[in-house]
Coordinates of C-alpha atoms in Angstrom, one line a residue:
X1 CA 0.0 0.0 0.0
X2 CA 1.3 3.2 -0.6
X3 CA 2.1 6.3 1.6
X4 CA -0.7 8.4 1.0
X5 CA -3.3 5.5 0.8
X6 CA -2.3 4.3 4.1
X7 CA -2.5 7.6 5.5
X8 CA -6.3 7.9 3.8
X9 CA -7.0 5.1 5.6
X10 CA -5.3 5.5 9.1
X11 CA -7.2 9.1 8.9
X12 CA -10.5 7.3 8.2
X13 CA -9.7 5.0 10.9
X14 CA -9.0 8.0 13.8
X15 CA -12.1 9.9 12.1
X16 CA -14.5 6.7 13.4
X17 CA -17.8 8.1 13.8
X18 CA -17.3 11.8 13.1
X19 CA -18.7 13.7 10.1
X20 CA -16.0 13.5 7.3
X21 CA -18.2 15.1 4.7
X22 CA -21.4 17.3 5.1
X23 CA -23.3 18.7 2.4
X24 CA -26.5 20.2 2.1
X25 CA -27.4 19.1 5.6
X26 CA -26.6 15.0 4.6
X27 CA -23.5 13.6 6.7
X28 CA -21.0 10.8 5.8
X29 CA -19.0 9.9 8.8
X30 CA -15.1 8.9 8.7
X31 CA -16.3 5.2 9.4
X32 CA -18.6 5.1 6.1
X33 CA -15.5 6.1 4.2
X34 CA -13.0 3.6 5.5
X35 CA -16.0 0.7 4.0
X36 CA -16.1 2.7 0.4
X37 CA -12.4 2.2 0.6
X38 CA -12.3 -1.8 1.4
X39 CA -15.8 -1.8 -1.1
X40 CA -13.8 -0.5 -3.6
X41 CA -10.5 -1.8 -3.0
X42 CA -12.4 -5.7 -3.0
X43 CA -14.5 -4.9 -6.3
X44 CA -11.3 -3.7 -8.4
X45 CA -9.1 -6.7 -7.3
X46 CA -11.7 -9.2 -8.4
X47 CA -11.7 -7.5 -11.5
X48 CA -8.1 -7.7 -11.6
X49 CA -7.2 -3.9 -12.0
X50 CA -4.1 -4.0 -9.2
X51 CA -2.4 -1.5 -8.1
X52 CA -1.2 -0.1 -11.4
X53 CA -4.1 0.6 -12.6
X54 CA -5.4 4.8 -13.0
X55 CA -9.1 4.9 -12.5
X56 CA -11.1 8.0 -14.5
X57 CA -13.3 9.7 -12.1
X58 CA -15.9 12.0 -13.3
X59 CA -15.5 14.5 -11.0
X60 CA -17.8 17.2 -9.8
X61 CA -18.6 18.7 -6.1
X62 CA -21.3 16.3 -4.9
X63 CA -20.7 13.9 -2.3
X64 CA -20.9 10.5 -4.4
X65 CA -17.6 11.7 -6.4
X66 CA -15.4 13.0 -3.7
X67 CA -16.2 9.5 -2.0
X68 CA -15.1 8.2 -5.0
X69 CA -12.0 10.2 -4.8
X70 CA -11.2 9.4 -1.8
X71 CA -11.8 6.0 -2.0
X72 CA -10.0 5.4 -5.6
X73 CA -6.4 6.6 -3.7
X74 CA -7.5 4.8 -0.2
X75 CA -7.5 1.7 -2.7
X76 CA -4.3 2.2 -3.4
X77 CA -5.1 3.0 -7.0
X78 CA -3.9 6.3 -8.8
X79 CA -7.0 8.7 -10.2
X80 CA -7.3 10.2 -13.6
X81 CA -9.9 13.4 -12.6
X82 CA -12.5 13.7 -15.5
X83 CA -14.6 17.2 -15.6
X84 CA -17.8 16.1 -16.0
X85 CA -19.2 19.6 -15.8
X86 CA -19.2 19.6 -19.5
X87 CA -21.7 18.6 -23.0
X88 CA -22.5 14.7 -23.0
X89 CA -20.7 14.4 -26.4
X90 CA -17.2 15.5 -25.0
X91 CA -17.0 13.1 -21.9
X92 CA -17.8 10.5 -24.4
X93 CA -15.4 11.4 -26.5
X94 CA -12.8 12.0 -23.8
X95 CA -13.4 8.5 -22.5
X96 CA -13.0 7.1 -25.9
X97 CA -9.2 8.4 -26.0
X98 CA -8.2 8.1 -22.6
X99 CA -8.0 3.4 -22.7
X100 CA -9.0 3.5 -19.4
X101 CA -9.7 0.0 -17.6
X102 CA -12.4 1.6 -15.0
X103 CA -14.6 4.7 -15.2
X104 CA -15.9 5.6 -11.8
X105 CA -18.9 7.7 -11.5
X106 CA -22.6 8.7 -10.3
X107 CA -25.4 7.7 -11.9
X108 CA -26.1 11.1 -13.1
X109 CA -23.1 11.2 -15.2
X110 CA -23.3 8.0 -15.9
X111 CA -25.1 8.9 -19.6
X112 CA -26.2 6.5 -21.8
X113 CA -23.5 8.6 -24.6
X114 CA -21.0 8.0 -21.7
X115 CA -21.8 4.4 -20.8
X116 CA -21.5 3.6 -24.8
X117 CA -18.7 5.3 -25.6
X118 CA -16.8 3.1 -22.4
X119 CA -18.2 -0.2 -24.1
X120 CA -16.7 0.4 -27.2
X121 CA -13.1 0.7 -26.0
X122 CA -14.2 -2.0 -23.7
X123 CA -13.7 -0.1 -20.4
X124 CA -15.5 -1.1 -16.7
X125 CA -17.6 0.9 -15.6
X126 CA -18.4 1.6 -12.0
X127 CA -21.6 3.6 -10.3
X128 CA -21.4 4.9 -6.7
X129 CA -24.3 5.6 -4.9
X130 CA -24.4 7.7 -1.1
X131 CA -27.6 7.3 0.6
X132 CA -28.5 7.1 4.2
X133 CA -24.9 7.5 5.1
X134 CA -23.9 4.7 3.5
X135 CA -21.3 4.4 0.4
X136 CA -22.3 1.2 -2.3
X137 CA -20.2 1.0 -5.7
X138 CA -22.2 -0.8 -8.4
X139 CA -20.4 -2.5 -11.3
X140 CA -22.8 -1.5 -14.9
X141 CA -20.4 -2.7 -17.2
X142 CA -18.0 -5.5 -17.1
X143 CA -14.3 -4.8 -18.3
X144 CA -13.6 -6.7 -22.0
X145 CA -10.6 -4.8 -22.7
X146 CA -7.1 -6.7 -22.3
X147 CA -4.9 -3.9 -22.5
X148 CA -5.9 -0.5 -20.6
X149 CA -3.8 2.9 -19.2
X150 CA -1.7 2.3 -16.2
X151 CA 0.1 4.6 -14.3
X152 CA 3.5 5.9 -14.6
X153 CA 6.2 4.4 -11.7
X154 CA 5.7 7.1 -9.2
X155 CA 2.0 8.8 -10.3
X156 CA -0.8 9.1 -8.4
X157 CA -2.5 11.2 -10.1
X158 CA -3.8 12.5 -13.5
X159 CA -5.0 16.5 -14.1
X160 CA -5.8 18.9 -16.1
X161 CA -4.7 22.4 -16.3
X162 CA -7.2 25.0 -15.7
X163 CA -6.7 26.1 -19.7
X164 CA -7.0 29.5 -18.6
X165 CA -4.9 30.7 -21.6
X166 CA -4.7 28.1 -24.2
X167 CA -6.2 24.1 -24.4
X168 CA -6.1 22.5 -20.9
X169 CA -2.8 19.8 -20.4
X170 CA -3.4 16.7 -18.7
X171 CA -0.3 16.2 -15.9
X172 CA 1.0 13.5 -14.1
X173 CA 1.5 14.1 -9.8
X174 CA 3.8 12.2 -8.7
X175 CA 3.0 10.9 -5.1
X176 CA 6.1 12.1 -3.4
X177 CA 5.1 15.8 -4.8
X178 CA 1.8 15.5 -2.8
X179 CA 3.1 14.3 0.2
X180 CA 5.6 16.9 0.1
X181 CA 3.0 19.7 -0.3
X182 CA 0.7 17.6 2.6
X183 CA 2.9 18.1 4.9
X184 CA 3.8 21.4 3.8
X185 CA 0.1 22.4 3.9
X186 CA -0.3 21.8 7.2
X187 CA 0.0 24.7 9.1
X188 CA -0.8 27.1 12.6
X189 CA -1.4 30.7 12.5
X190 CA 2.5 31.2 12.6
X191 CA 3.0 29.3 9.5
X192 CA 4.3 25.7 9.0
X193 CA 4.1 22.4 11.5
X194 CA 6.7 20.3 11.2
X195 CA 4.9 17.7 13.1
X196 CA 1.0 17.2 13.9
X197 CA -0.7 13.9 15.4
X198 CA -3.4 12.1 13.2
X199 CA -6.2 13.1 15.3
X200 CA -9.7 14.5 14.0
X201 CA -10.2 18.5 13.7
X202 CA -13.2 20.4 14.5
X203 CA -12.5 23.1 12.1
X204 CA -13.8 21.9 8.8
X205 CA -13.1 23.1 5.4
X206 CA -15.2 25.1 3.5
X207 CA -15.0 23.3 -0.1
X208 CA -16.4 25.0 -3.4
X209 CA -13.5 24.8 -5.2
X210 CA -14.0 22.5 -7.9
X211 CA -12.9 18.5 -7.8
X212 CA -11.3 18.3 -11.0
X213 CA -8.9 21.5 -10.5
X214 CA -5.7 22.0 -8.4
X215 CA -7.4 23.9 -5.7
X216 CA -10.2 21.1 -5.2
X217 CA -7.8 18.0 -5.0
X218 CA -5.5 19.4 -2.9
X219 CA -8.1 20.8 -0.4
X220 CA -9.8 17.6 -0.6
X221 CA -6.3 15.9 0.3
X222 CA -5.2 18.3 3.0
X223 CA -8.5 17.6 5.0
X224 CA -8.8 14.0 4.8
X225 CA -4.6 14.4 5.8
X226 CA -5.6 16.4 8.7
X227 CA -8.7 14.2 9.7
X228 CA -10.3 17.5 8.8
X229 CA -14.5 17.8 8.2
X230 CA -15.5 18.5 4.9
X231 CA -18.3 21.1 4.3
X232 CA -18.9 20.8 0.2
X233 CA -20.5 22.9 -2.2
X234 CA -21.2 22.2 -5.7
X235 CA -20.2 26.0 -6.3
X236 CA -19.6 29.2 -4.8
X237 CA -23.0 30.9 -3.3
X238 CA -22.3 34.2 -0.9
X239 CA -25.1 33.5 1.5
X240 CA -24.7 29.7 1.6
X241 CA -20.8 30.9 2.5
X242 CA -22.3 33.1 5.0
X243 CA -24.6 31.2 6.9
X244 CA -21.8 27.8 6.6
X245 CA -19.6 30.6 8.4
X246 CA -22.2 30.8 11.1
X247 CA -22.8 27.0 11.4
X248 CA -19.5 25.5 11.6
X249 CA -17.5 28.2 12.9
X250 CA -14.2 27.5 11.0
X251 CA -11.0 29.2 11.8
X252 CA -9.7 29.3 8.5
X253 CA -11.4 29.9 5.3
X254 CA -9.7 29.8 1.4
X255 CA -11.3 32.0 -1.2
X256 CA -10.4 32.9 -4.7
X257 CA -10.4 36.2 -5.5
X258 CA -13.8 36.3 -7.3
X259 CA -15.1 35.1 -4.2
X260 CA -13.4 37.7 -1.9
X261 CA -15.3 40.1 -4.1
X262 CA -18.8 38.7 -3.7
X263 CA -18.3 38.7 0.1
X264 CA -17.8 42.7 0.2
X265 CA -20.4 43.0 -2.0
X266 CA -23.0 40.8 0.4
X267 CA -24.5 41.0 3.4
X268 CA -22.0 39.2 5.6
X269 CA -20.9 41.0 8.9
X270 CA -17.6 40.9 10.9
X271 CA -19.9 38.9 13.2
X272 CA -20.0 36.1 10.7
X273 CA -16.1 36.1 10.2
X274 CA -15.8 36.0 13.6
X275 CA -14.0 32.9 14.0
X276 CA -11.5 33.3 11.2
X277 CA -8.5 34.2 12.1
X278 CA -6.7 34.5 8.5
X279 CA -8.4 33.8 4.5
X280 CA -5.9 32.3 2.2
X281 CA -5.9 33.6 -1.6
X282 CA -4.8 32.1 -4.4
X283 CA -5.6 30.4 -7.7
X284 CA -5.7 33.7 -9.2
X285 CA -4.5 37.7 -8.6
X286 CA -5.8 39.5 -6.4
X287 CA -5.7 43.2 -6.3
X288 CA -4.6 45.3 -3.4
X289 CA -7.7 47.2 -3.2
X290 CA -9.9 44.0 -3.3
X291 CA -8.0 43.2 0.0
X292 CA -7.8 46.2 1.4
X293 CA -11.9 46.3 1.3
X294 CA -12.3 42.7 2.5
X295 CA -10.0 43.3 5.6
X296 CA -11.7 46.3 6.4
X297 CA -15.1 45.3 6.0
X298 CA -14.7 41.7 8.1
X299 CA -11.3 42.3 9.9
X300 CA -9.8 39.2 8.8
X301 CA -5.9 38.9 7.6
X302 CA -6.0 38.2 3.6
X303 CA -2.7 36.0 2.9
X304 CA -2.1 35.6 -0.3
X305 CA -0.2 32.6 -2.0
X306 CA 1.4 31.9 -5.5
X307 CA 1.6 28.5 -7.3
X308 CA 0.4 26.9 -10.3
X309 CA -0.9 22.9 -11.1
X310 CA 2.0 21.6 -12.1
X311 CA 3.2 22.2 -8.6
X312 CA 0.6 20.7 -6.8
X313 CA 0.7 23.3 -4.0
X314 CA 1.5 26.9 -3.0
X315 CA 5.1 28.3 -3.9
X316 CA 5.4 31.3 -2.0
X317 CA 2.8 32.6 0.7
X318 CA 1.8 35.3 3.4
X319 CA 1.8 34.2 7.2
X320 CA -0.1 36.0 10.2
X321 CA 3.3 36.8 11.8
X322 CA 4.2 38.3 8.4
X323 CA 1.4 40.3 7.5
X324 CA 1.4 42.0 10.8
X325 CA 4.7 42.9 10.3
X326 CA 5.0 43.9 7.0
X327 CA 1.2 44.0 5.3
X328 CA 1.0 48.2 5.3
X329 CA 5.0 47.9 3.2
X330 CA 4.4 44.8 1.0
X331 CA 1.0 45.2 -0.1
X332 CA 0.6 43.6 -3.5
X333 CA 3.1 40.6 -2.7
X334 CA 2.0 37.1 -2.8
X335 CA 4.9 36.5 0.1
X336 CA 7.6 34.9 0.7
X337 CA 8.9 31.7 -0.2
X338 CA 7.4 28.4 1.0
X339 CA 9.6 25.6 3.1
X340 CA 10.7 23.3 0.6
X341 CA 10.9 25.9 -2.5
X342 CA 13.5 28.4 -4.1
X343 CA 12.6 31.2 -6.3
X344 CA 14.3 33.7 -8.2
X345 CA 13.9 36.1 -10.7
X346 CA 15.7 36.0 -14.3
X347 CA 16.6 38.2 -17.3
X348 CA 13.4 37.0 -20.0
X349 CA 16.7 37.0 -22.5
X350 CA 19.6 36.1 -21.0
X351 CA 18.0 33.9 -18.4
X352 CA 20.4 34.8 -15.6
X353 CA 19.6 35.8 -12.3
X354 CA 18.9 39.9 -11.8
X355 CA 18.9 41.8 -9.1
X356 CA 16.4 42.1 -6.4
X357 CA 13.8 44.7 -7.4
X358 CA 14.3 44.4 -11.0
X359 CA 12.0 42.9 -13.2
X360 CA 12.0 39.0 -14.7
X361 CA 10.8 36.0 -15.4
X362 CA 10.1 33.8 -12.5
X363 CA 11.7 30.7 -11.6
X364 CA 11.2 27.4 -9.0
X365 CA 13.7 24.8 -7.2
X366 CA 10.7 22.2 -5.2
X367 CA 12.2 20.0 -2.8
X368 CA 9.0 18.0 -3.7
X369 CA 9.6 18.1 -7.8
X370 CA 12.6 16.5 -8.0
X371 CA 14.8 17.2 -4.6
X372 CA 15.5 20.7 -5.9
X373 CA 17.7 19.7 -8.6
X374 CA 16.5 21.9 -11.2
X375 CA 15.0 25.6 -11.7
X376 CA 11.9 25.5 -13.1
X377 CA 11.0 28.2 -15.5
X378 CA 7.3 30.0 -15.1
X379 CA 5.7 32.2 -17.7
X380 CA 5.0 34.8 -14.7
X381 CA 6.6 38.2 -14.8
X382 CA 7.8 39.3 -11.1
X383 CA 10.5 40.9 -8.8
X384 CA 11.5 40.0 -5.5
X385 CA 12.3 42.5 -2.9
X386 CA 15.1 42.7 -0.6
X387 CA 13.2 40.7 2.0
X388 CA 12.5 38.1 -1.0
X389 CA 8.8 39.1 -0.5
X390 CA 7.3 37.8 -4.3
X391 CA 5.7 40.5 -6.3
X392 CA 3.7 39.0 -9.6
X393 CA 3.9 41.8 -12.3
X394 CA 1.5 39.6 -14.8
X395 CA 2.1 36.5 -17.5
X396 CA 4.6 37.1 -20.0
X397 CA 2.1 36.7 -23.0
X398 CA 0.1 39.0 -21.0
X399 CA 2.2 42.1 -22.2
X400 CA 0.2 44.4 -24.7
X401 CA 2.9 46.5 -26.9
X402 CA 1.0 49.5 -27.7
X403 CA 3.3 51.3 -30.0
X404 CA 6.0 51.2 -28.4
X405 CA 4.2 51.1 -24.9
X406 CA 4.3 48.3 -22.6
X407 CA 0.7 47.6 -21.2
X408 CA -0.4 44.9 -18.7
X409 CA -3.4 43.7 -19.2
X410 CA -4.0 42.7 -15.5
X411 CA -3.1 45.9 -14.6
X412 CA -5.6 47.6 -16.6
X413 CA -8.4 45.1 -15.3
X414 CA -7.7 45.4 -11.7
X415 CA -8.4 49.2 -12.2
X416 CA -11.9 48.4 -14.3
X417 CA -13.0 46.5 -11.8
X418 CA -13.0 49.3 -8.9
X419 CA -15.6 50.9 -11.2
X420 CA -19.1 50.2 -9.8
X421 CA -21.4 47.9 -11.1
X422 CA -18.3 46.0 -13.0
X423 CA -18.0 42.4 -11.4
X424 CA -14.9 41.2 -13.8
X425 CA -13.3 41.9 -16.4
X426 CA -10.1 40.8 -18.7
X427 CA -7.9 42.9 -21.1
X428 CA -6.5 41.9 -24.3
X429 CA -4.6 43.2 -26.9
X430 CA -5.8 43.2 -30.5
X431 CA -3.8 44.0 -33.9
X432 CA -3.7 47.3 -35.0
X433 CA -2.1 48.3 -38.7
X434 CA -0.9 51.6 -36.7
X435 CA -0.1 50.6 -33.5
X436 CA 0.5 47.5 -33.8
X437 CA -1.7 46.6 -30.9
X438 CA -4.3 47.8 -28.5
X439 CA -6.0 47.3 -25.1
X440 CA -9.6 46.2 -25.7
X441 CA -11.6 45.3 -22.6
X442 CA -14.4 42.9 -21.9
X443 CA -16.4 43.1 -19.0
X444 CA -19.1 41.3 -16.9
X445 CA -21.2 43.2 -14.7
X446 CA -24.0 43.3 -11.8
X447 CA -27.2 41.8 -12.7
X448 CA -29.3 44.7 -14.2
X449 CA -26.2 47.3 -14.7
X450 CA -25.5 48.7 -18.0
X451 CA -22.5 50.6 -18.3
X452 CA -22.0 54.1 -19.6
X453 CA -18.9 53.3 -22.3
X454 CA -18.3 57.1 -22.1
X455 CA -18.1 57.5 -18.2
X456 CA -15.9 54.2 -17.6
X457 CA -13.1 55.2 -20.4
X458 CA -13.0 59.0 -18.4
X459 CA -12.8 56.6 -15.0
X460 CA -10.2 55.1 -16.9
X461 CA -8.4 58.3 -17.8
X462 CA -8.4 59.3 -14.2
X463 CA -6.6 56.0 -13.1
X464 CA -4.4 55.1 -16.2
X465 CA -1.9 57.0 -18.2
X466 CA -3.1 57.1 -21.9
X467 CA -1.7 54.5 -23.6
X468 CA -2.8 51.8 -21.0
X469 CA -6.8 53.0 -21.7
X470 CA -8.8 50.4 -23.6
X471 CA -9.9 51.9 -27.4
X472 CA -13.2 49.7 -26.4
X473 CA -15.3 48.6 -23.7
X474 CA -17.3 45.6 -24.1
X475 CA -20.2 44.6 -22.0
X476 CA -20.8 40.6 -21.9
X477 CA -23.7 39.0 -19.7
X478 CA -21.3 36.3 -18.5
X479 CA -17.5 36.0 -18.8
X480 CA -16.5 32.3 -20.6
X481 CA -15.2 30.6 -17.5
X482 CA -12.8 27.5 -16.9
X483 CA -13.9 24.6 -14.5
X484 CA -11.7 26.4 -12.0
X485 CA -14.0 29.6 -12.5
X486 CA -11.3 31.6 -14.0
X487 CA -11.9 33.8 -17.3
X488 CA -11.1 31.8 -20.4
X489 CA -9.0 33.8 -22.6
X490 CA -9.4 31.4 -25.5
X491 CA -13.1 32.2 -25.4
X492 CA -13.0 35.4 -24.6
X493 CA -10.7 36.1 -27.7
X494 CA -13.0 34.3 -30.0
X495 CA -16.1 36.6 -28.7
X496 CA -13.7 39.7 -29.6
X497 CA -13.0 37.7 -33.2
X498 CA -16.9 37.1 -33.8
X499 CA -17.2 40.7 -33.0
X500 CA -14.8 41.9 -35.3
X501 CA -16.3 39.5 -38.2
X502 CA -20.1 41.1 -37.3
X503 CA -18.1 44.8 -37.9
X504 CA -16.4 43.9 -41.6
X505 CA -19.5 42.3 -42.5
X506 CA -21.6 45.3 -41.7
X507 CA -18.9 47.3 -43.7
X508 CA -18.1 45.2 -46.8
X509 CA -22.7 45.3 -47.0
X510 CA -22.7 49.0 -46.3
X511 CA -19.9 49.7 -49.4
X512 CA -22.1 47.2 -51.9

């Protein structure tokens, strides 16, 4: 049995009784998941998928597939995450190329399109069921396939990237990666424990972030590696946030910034943040105002982290003992960097290391990639300060050269979105025959809002010098969004394409 599957199952064991996962009201205890894990474990081995074997897992926020998580690495078995927040016809086809011996999943994604496509590559297929506290796996189709995916030496499991900028990647985790960052995760309000008894915790986590991305699987990991309660969400709802606050009283809370935003903008008092001491931040940037109004509104320390999927955890991060020392001088950092993890900054030519405060591209040693052996090159722009606080200037690729002008699209955003009524918004750069490109903006807004195009570009004069103002302002219902609720910028470039196809049509009619 491997590390972390023995660990899944001593935690399930010192859990006993307690409530592992809660969700709308339902609870599964600890005790429920350690029999999923021997159900499981029992029904793969007579079909004689060992230990080798990677088991696909359509994976959303409900409690039938983060049992099935859980259970899938408790078996010992590594775990190939499958979004199945997505059109019938994709998973099919997705399960079609993936040679998979087992697909786990509810009945409800179980389609008839999905079931089909798994006979004709002759894959198993495996339901699970959670009712009355109780966790039963039904087998629905029988594997016929000889030869099916196994796991690399070392893998546990199989991921997508978000695809925020381009098509997602599917990655391999190794398993020493995630017990690295496990045992990094685990920390006090001072920052990282070196050493923690298996015992069960009373502060749950409160889980929205999705299954299939980074931020779910590790969060899901980190609790059942703390013997820590799960409170799950099948997606992010302010008031349900608010009055799981109330309930369970947690001392900790995680939010993306999207999130942090619809919490100043609610009803929620400092009364309901009462018990947190400190909200993490990651998974995307988060601006220094946004902060600013969250710790003034609830009184609660916003520590921000940096990392990316490929590094299956946080690379640089804020602690409490940090950010009352230095949060009024370092605001806009993503802190310092994590135990286990080097960074520097380099030229984005030369590659060699600069100076600190100058600008580069950033770079990685993890202890729990490959014992530190080599740096590992980001596409993030940054600058590290003399106290090697992290600063994230924005992506490479995210650079708009405006004749001449360097513009960064974040930048620009972060500054739209302090204008009221704009929930989100993304900047990108389009071709221009005289300057070779230029800031256009998309934004989402409030329900009901319709912007003035006339008052937000003079907002934007105010704030902006003038080459960094957007030549257009877009107003979109709803932002394309990745599973891991960031802005697509694939999508969001092809609604600025269609746009510009509807404007030479209208032309080339008008000159006929």
């Amino acid at each position: 049995m491997s590390g972390i599957a023995e660990h899944i199952v001593l935690a399930t064991i010192a859990g006993g009784d307690l409530a592992a996962i809660n969700f709308e009201g339902q609870a599964l205890s600890w005790s429920a998941l350690s029999d999923a894990i021997a159900g499981l474990s029992s029904l793969l081995g007579q079909s004689g998928l060992g230990d080798e074997s990677i088991i696909g897992l359509l994976g959303r926020n409900r409690p039938e597939q983060l049992t099935g998580f859980i259970s899938i690495l408790g078996a010992a078995r590594g775990c190939l995450l499958i979004n199945a927040i997505r059109p019938v016809n994709m998973i099919a086809e997705e399960v079609v190329s993936l040679d998979l011996g087992c697909l786990l999943g509810s009945h409800a994604d179980l389609s008839p399109e999905v079931v089909a496509a798994a006979k004709a590559v002759g894959c198993m297929v495996v339901a699970v069921t959670v009712s009355r506290g109780t966790v039963s796996f039904e087998t629905i189709l029988k594997r016929s396939c000889k030869v099916f995916r196994t796991r690399k030496p070392g893998v546990l499991i199989e991921i997508q990237t978000s695809g925020t900028t381009g098509v997602p990647k599917r990655i391999p985790i190794a398993e020493r990666t995630l017990q690295s960052s496990l045992r990094d995760g685990v920390r006090s309000a001072k920052g990282t424990v070196d050493h923690f008894e298996l015992k069960p915790q009373t502060s749950p986590t409160l889980m929205f972030g999705p299954l299939v991305h980074t931020a779910g699987t590790f969060n899901t990991l980190m609790s059942v590696f703390e013997v820590r309660p799960i409170v799950l969400f099948e997606k992010f709802d302010a008031e349900l946030y608010r009055q799981a606050l109330v309930k369970y009283r947690p001392k900790f809370a995680a939010l993306p910034p999207t999130a942090i935003k619809m919490m100043v903008d609610s009803d929620a008092t400092r009364d309901d943040f009462s018990s947190v001491k400190a909200v993490r931040a990651g998974t995307a940037p988060l601006s220094v105002e946004l902060q600013l109004a969250f710790e003034e509104k609830f009184g609660v320390a916003v520590l921000t982290t940096y990392g990316a999927t490929e590094f299956m955890g946080v690379v640089t991060s804020w602690s409490l003992e940090d950010h009352g020392l230095f949060s009024d001088r370092k605001r806009g950092s993503v802190g310092r960097a994590t135990k286990g993890a080097q960074i520097r900054i380099v030229d984005t030519i030369t590659g060699k290391p600069v100076p600190s405060g100058e600008q580069g591209i950033l770079e990685a040693k993890l202890q729990r990639i490959d014992d530190s052996k080599e740096w590992i090159r980001t596409t993030d722009l940054a600058r590290l300060d003399d106290d090697g606080f992290l600063y994230i200037i924005g992506r490479a690729d995210d650079a708009i050269i405006r004749g001449g002008f360097k513009v960064m699209a974040g930048k620009v955003a972060d500054v739209l979105k302090l204008y009221p009524g704009v929930y989100e918004a993304i900047v990108l750069g389009v071709q221009d025959e005289r300057l070779g490109e230029v800031p256009v903006a998309v934004i989402e807004t409030y329900p009901g809002v319709r912007l003035d195009e006339s008052a937000i570009k003079s907002f934007s004069k105010e704030k902006l010098t003038p080459y960094e103002v957007p030549v257009r302002f877009h107003q979109i219902e709803r932002l394309p969004r990745t599973v891991s609720d960031k802005i697509s910028r694939p999508e969001v470039r092809k609604f600025l394409e269609s746009l510009a196809d509807e404007q030479c049509m209208a032309k080339s009619l008008r000159s006929q």
